Amino acid sequence: MMDYKDYYKILGVERKASEAEIRKAYRKLAMQYHPDRNPEDKQAEERFKEINEAYQVLSDPQKRVHYDRLGSDYSNWQRRGAPGDFNWDQYGGFPGGTRVNPDEMQDIFSDFFRTIFGIRGEEPGSRHSQAQGYQQELEISLDVAYKGTTRVLQSNGKQKQVRIPAGVRTGSKVRVAGAGPNGLDLYLIVDVKDDKRFERRGDDLHTTATVSVFTAIFGGEADVETLNGKVKLNIPAGTQPEQVFRLSGRGMPHVKNINEKGDLYVRLKVQIPKYLSAKQRELLDEASRLKF
């Protein structure tokens, strides 16, 4: 009889764990058991496969829902005293299955995974024929995501240069041919760290700038930080607090065409002075008595 695989236990997380918690646990375990850190250690290699399999399921919302339904029914079956054999077949036929080269599926996925999520073979040389079972998180800053970079990976005793294109976002996949165990492909899953200066929405960036109340009234300029250095933003007279300005082409580059960029949206904060001189207070008091 086939054994049930507890993917949550494999990653050491609760069943209600968030995506971020699952990703954090996976990253830690994948680094610990990566074959490059444990050469010729078969137990570590098997553990690495198991961790990747668990993450492939729990990081995919559709697969996770399907797996959770199975887990709930399996627990109920056990509480009833496990009468007869558990009917695994009713949970097979996951929509679309998992694309993988049939010659490699024995090395990548367990019987449990293949039964529940299915394996869809394709002709060698097709664009989906490479195995997708090995994944590794790659954390980068927003600045690096803006410019792109090259990273060097140690793989099977050799160094591989990997280009991370400008414009990648969290969840982007970068394929590294032959960098996984047994010469299989490795997929780097990009995780772009939050940046306190900007909020990213697609290829657009959102930020804030602060000006004095006098600049808002009389007009002037505001310093705005972008990922390509500071720029001056023209502030028209009479600008209102929380007014938003758009700087065209100052956002993130499109990953497929770095010459095209999103926009930068700047929300203006107006700073009210806490302390005024006697003269400033007198003038402002006089101005407040005037009708607009």
C-alpha positions as a printed NumPy array, in Angstrom:
array([[  0.   ,   0.   ,   0.   ],
       [  1.273,   3.477,  -0.865],
       [  2.208,   5.756,   2.025],
       [  0.786,   9.242,   2.499],
       [  3.409,  12.009,   2.276],
       [  2.975,  14.897,   4.695],
       [  4.443,  17.814,   2.749],
       [  3.861,  20.216,   5.626],
       [  5.876,  17.997,   7.957],
       [  8.624,  17.648,   5.344],
       [  9.034,  21.445,   5.265],
       [  8.452,  21.776,   9.006],
       [  5.525,  24.205,   8.748],
       [  1.949,  24.303,  10.03 ],
       [ -0.915,  23.431,   7.688],
       [ -2.104,  27.054,   7.885],
       [  1.349,  28.408,   6.994],
       [  1.431,  31.421,   4.7  ],
       [  3.176,  31.447,   1.33 ],
       [  6.005,  33.479,   2.879],
       [  6.453,  30.956,   5.72 ],
       [  6.515,  28.051,   3.27 ],
       [  9.024,  29.839,   1.057],
       [ 11.26 ,  30.646,   4.042],
       [ 11.22 ,  27.051,   5.304],
       [ 11.923,  25.685,   1.831],
       [ 14.819,  28.074,   1.272],
       [ 16.476,  27.066,   4.547],
       [ 16.116,  23.317,   3.95 ],
       [ 17.095,  23.49 ,   0.272],
       [ 20.341,  25.23 ,   1.2  ],
       [ 21.024,  22.696,   3.948],
       [ 20.509,  19.613,   1.786],
       [ 21.619,  20.911,  -1.62 ],
       [ 23.802,  18.262,  -3.359],
       [ 26.604,  20.771,  -3.88 ],
       [ 26.887,  21.092,  -0.1  ],
       [ 26.611,  17.342,   0.395],
       [ 28.613,  15.69 ,  -2.4  ],
       [ 28.128,  11.924,  -2.723],
       [ 25.632,  11.937,   0.16 ],
       [ 22.682,   9.897,  -1.117],
       [ 20.56 ,  10.585,   1.974],
       [ 20.956,  14.344,   1.528],
       [ 20.132,  13.993,  -2.164],
       [ 16.922,  12.09 ,  -1.398],
       [ 15.995,  14.653,   1.242],
       [ 16.606,  17.427,  -1.293],
       [ 14.264,  15.713,  -3.771],
       [ 11.62 ,  15.335,  -1.062],
       [ 11.904,  19.012,  -0.087],
       [ 11.559,  20.126,  -3.715],
       [  8.551,  17.889,  -4.236],
       [  6.863,  19.318,  -1.135],
       [  7.57 ,  22.877,  -2.218],
       [  6.325,  22.26 ,  -5.751],
       [  2.959,  21.29 ,  -4.281],
       [  2.617,  23.785,  -1.419],
       [  3.85 ,  26.773,  -3.431],
       [  1.231,  26.177,  -6.13 ],
       [ -2.233,  27.352,  -4.92 ],
       [ -4.152,  24.841,  -7.07 ],
       [ -1.977,  21.897,  -6.108],
       [ -2.133,  22.902,  -2.451],
       [ -5.951,  22.976,  -2.429],
       [ -6.036,  19.546,  -4.091],
       [ -3.494,  18.178,  -1.605],
       [ -5.29 ,  19.669,   1.418],
       [ -8.556,  18.006,   0.368],
       [ -6.743,  14.684,   0.175],
       [ -5.096,  15.281,   3.575],
       [ -8.415,  16.01 ,   5.255],
       [-10.04 ,  12.865,   3.817],
       [ -6.994,  10.745,   4.697],
       [ -7.103,  11.958,   8.323],
       [-10.822,  11.148,   8.558],
       [-10.113,   7.673,   7.16 ],
       [ -7.463,   7.119,   9.828],
       [ -9.785,   8.315,  12.611],
       [-12.347,   5.744,  11.455],
       [ -9.773,   3.047,  12.105],
       [ -8.427,   2.895,   8.527],
       [-11.02 ,   0.411,   7.229],
       [ -9.823,  -1.351,   4.076],
       [ -7.4  ,   0.298,   1.662],
       [ -7.534,   4.042,   1.153],
       [ -8.847,   4.898,  -2.313],
       [ -5.989,   6.919,  -3.793],
       [ -7.425,   6.757,  -7.307],
       [-10.213,   9.221,  -6.539],
       [ -7.584,  11.941,  -6.074],
       [ -5.697,  11.311,  -9.295],
       [ -6.195,  13.232, -12.498],
       [ -5.083,  16.641, -11.274],
       [ -5.912,  19.077, -14.143],
       [ -3.004,  19.3  , -16.545],
       [ -0.793,  16.941, -14.582],
       [  2.887,  17.802, -14.263],
       [  4.983,  18.126, -17.398],
       [  8.192,  16.108, -17.26 ],
       [ 10.372,  13.926, -19.453],
       [  9.133,  10.343, -18.816],
       [ 12.739,   9.054, -18.726],
       [ 13.438,  11.278, -15.716],
       [ 10.252,  11.002, -13.684],
       [ 11.471,   8.068, -11.568],
       [ 14.394,  10.169, -10.382],
       [ 12.33 ,  13.229,  -9.557],
       [  8.923,  12.39 ,  -8.115],
       [  7.676,   9.866,  -5.577],
       [  4.922,   7.345,  -6.322],
       [  2.658,   9.471,  -4.121],
       [  3.21 ,  12.585,  -6.241],
       [  2.769,  10.745,  -9.54 ],
       [ -0.476,   9.143,  -8.327],
       [ -2.044,  12.337,  -7.   ],
       [ -0.819,  14.921,  -9.486],
       [ -0.107,  12.806, -12.526],
       [  2.787,  12.942, -14.946],
       [  2.356,  14.152, -18.491],
       [  5.124,  13.011, -20.823],
       [  6.15 ,  14.925, -23.913],
       [  8.372,  14.281, -26.881],
       [ 12.061,  14.947, -26.246],
       [ 13.08 ,  18.353, -27.587],
       [  9.697,  19.992, -26.959],
       [  9.877,  23.211, -24.977],
       [  8.289,  21.566, -21.928],
       [ 10.351,  18.389, -21.997],
       [ 12.763,  19.489, -19.271],
       [ 12.072,  18.403, -15.701],
       [ 10.64 ,  21.035, -13.424],
       [ 11.219,  19.17 , -10.168],
       [ 14.28 ,  21.064,  -8.909],
       [ 13.788,  24.594,  -7.694],
       [ 15.949,  26.949,  -5.673],
       [ 15.073,  30.346,  -4.26 ],
       [ 17.155,  33.33 ,  -5.344],
       [ 16.708,  36.452,  -3.247],
       [ 17.668,  39.766,  -4.827],
       [ 17.126,  43.446,  -4.043],
       [ 14.851,  45.738,  -6.028],
       [ 17.953,  47.572,  -7.285],
       [ 19.338,  44.321,  -8.692],
       [ 15.959,  43.491, -10.237],
       [ 16.025,  46.93 , -11.912],
       [ 19.499,  46.548, -13.421],
       [ 19.771,  42.776, -13.858],
       [ 22.846,  40.854, -12.791],
       [ 24.962,  37.759, -13.282],
       [ 25.337,  35.158, -10.544],
       [ 27.794,  32.276, -10.343],
       [ 26.456,  28.908,  -9.185],
       [ 28.439,  25.894,  -8.061],
       [ 26.952,  22.888,  -9.822],
       [ 28.303,  19.347,  -9.819],
       [ 31.784,  20.625,  -9.061],
       [ 31.669,  23.231, -11.827],
       [ 30.829,  26.918, -11.962],
       [ 27.916,  28.157, -14.041],
       [ 27.214,  31.788, -14.853],
       [ 23.537,  32.662, -14.703],
       [ 22.099,  35.874, -16.137],
       [ 19.235,  37.38 , -14.154],
       [ 17.485,  39.732, -16.591],
       [ 16.435,  43.246, -15.649],
       [ 12.767,  43.546, -14.732],
       [ 12.303,  40.186, -12.998],
       [  9.763,  40.047, -10.209],
       [  8.974,  37.733,  -7.32 ],
       [  7.983,  34.363,  -8.764],
       [  9.955,  34.744, -11.995],
       [ 11.747,  31.543, -13.022],
       [ 15.248,  31.396, -14.445],
       [ 16.207,  28.042, -15.973],
       [ 19.775,  26.826, -15.532],
       [ 20.339,  23.851, -17.853],
       [ 21.972,  20.833, -16.234],
       [ 22.617,  22.539, -12.876],
       [ 20.455,  20.218, -10.783],
       [ 21.3  ,  16.815,  -9.32 ],
       [ 22.06 ,  14.111, -11.888],
       [ 22.538,  16.781, -14.536],
       [ 18.865,  17.787, -14.549],
       [ 17.749,  21.379, -14.979],
       [ 17.555,  23.765, -12.035],
       [ 14.947,  26.509, -11.847],
       [ 15.826,  29.59 ,  -9.816],
       [ 12.696,  31.112,  -8.304],
       [ 13.292,  34.834,  -7.906],
       [ 12.283,  36.543,  -4.664],
       [ 12.613,  40.339,  -4.893],
       [ 12.969,  41.773,  -1.407],
       [ 10.679,  44.582,  -0.307],
       [ 12.208,  48.039,  -0.577],
       [ 11.123,  50.654,   1.975],
       [ 11.5  ,  53.395,  -0.639],
       [  9.155,  51.951,  -3.255],
       [  6.04 ,  49.855,  -3.664],
       [  6.039,  47.814,  -6.844],
       [  2.837,  47.18 ,  -8.792],
       [  3.669,  45.283, -11.941],
       [  6.28 ,  47.404, -13.71 ],
       [  5.138,  50.618, -12.017],
       [  6.711,  51.953,  -8.832],
       [  5.052,  54.099,  -6.149],
       [  6.876,  56.367,  -3.733],
       [  6.435,  59.568,  -1.709],
       [  8.152,  62.955,  -1.595],
       [  7.891,  65.632,   1.07 ],
       [  7.803,  69.405,   0.594],
       [  7.198,  72.323,   2.93 ],
       [  3.809,  73.951,   3.123],
       [  5.33 ,  77.031,   1.488],
       [  6.527,  75.027,  -1.525],
       [  3.037,  73.57 ,  -1.863],
       [  1.552,  77.092,  -1.751],
       [  4.02 ,  79.018,  -3.898],
       [  5.41 ,  76.192,  -6.047],
       [  8.958,  74.953,  -6.359],
       [ 10.786,  71.658,  -6.655],
       [ 10.943,  68.38 ,  -4.737],
       [ 13.756,  65.855,  -4.675],
       [ 12.49 ,  62.437,  -5.763],
       [ 14.519,  59.263,  -5.434],
       [ 14.384,  56.835,  -8.35 ],
       [ 16.193,  53.564,  -8.962],
       [ 18.458,  55.499, -11.331],
       [ 19.332,  58.392,  -9.011],
       [ 17.551,  61.481,  -7.714],
       [ 15.523,  63.775,  -9.977],
       [ 13.829,  67.13 ,  -9.508],
       [ 10.039,  67.17 ,  -9.587],
       [  8.355,  70.46 , -10.493],
       [  5.705,  71.4  ,  -7.915],
       [  3.077,  73.837,  -9.247],
       [  1.741,  76.563,  -6.958],
       [ -1.329,  75.454,  -5.036],
       [ -0.421,  71.75 ,  -4.991],
       [ -2.605,  69.818,  -2.572],
       [ -1.427,  67.274,   0.033],
       [ -1.518,  63.65 ,  -1.232],
       [ -1.555,  64.818,  -4.853],
       [  0.028,  62.187,  -7.127],
       [  2.476,  62.947,  -9.919],
       [  3.483,  60.495, -12.652],
       [  7.073,  60.318, -13.894],
       [  6.896,  58.454, -17.2  ],
       [  9.478,  55.727, -17.81 ],
       [ 10.947,  55.881, -14.291],
       [  9.576,  52.519, -13.197],
       [ 10.836,  48.951, -13.698],
       [ 12.01 ,  47.741, -17.112],
       [  9.84 ,  45.211, -18.927],
       [ 11.611,  41.879, -18.579],
       [ 11.156,  41.092, -22.291],
       [ 12.17 ,  44.563, -23.49 ],
       [ 14.419,  46.554, -21.163],
       [ 14.015,  49.636, -23.345],
       [ 10.408,  49.888, -22.179],
       [  9.813,  50.865, -18.573],
       [  6.875,  51.352, -16.272],
       [  6.133,  54.661, -14.561],
       [  6.983,  56.104, -11.157],
       [  4.07 ,  57.557,  -9.2  ],
       [  4.966,  60.128,  -6.534],
       [  2.509,  60.938,  -3.751],
       [  3.269,  64.347,  -2.264],
       [  3.44 ,  64.825,   1.491],
       [  3.167,  68.389,   2.786],
       [  5.135,  69.072,   5.934],
       [  3.461,  71.455,   8.393],
       [  6.016,  73.318,  10.557],
       [  5.798,  72.582,  14.271],
       [  7.545,  75.735,  15.357],
       [  7.162,  79.264,  13.966],
       [  8.983,  82.47 ,  14.741],
       [  6.981,  85.418,  15.988],
       [  7.289,  87.092,  12.605],
       [  6.163,  83.934,  10.719],
       [  3.191,  83.531,  13.035],
       [  2.225,  87.183,  12.559],
       [  2.378,  86.931,   8.767],
       [  0.446,  83.671,   8.633],
       [ -2.169,  85.011,  10.991],
       [ -2.554,  88.035,   8.754],
       [ -2.834,  85.821,   5.657],
       [ -5.487,  83.66 ,   7.33 ],
       [ -7.758,  86.706,   7.662],
       [ -7.752,  87.29 ,   3.925],
       [-10.524,  85.823,   1.785],
       [ -9.518,  83.47 ,  -1.057]])
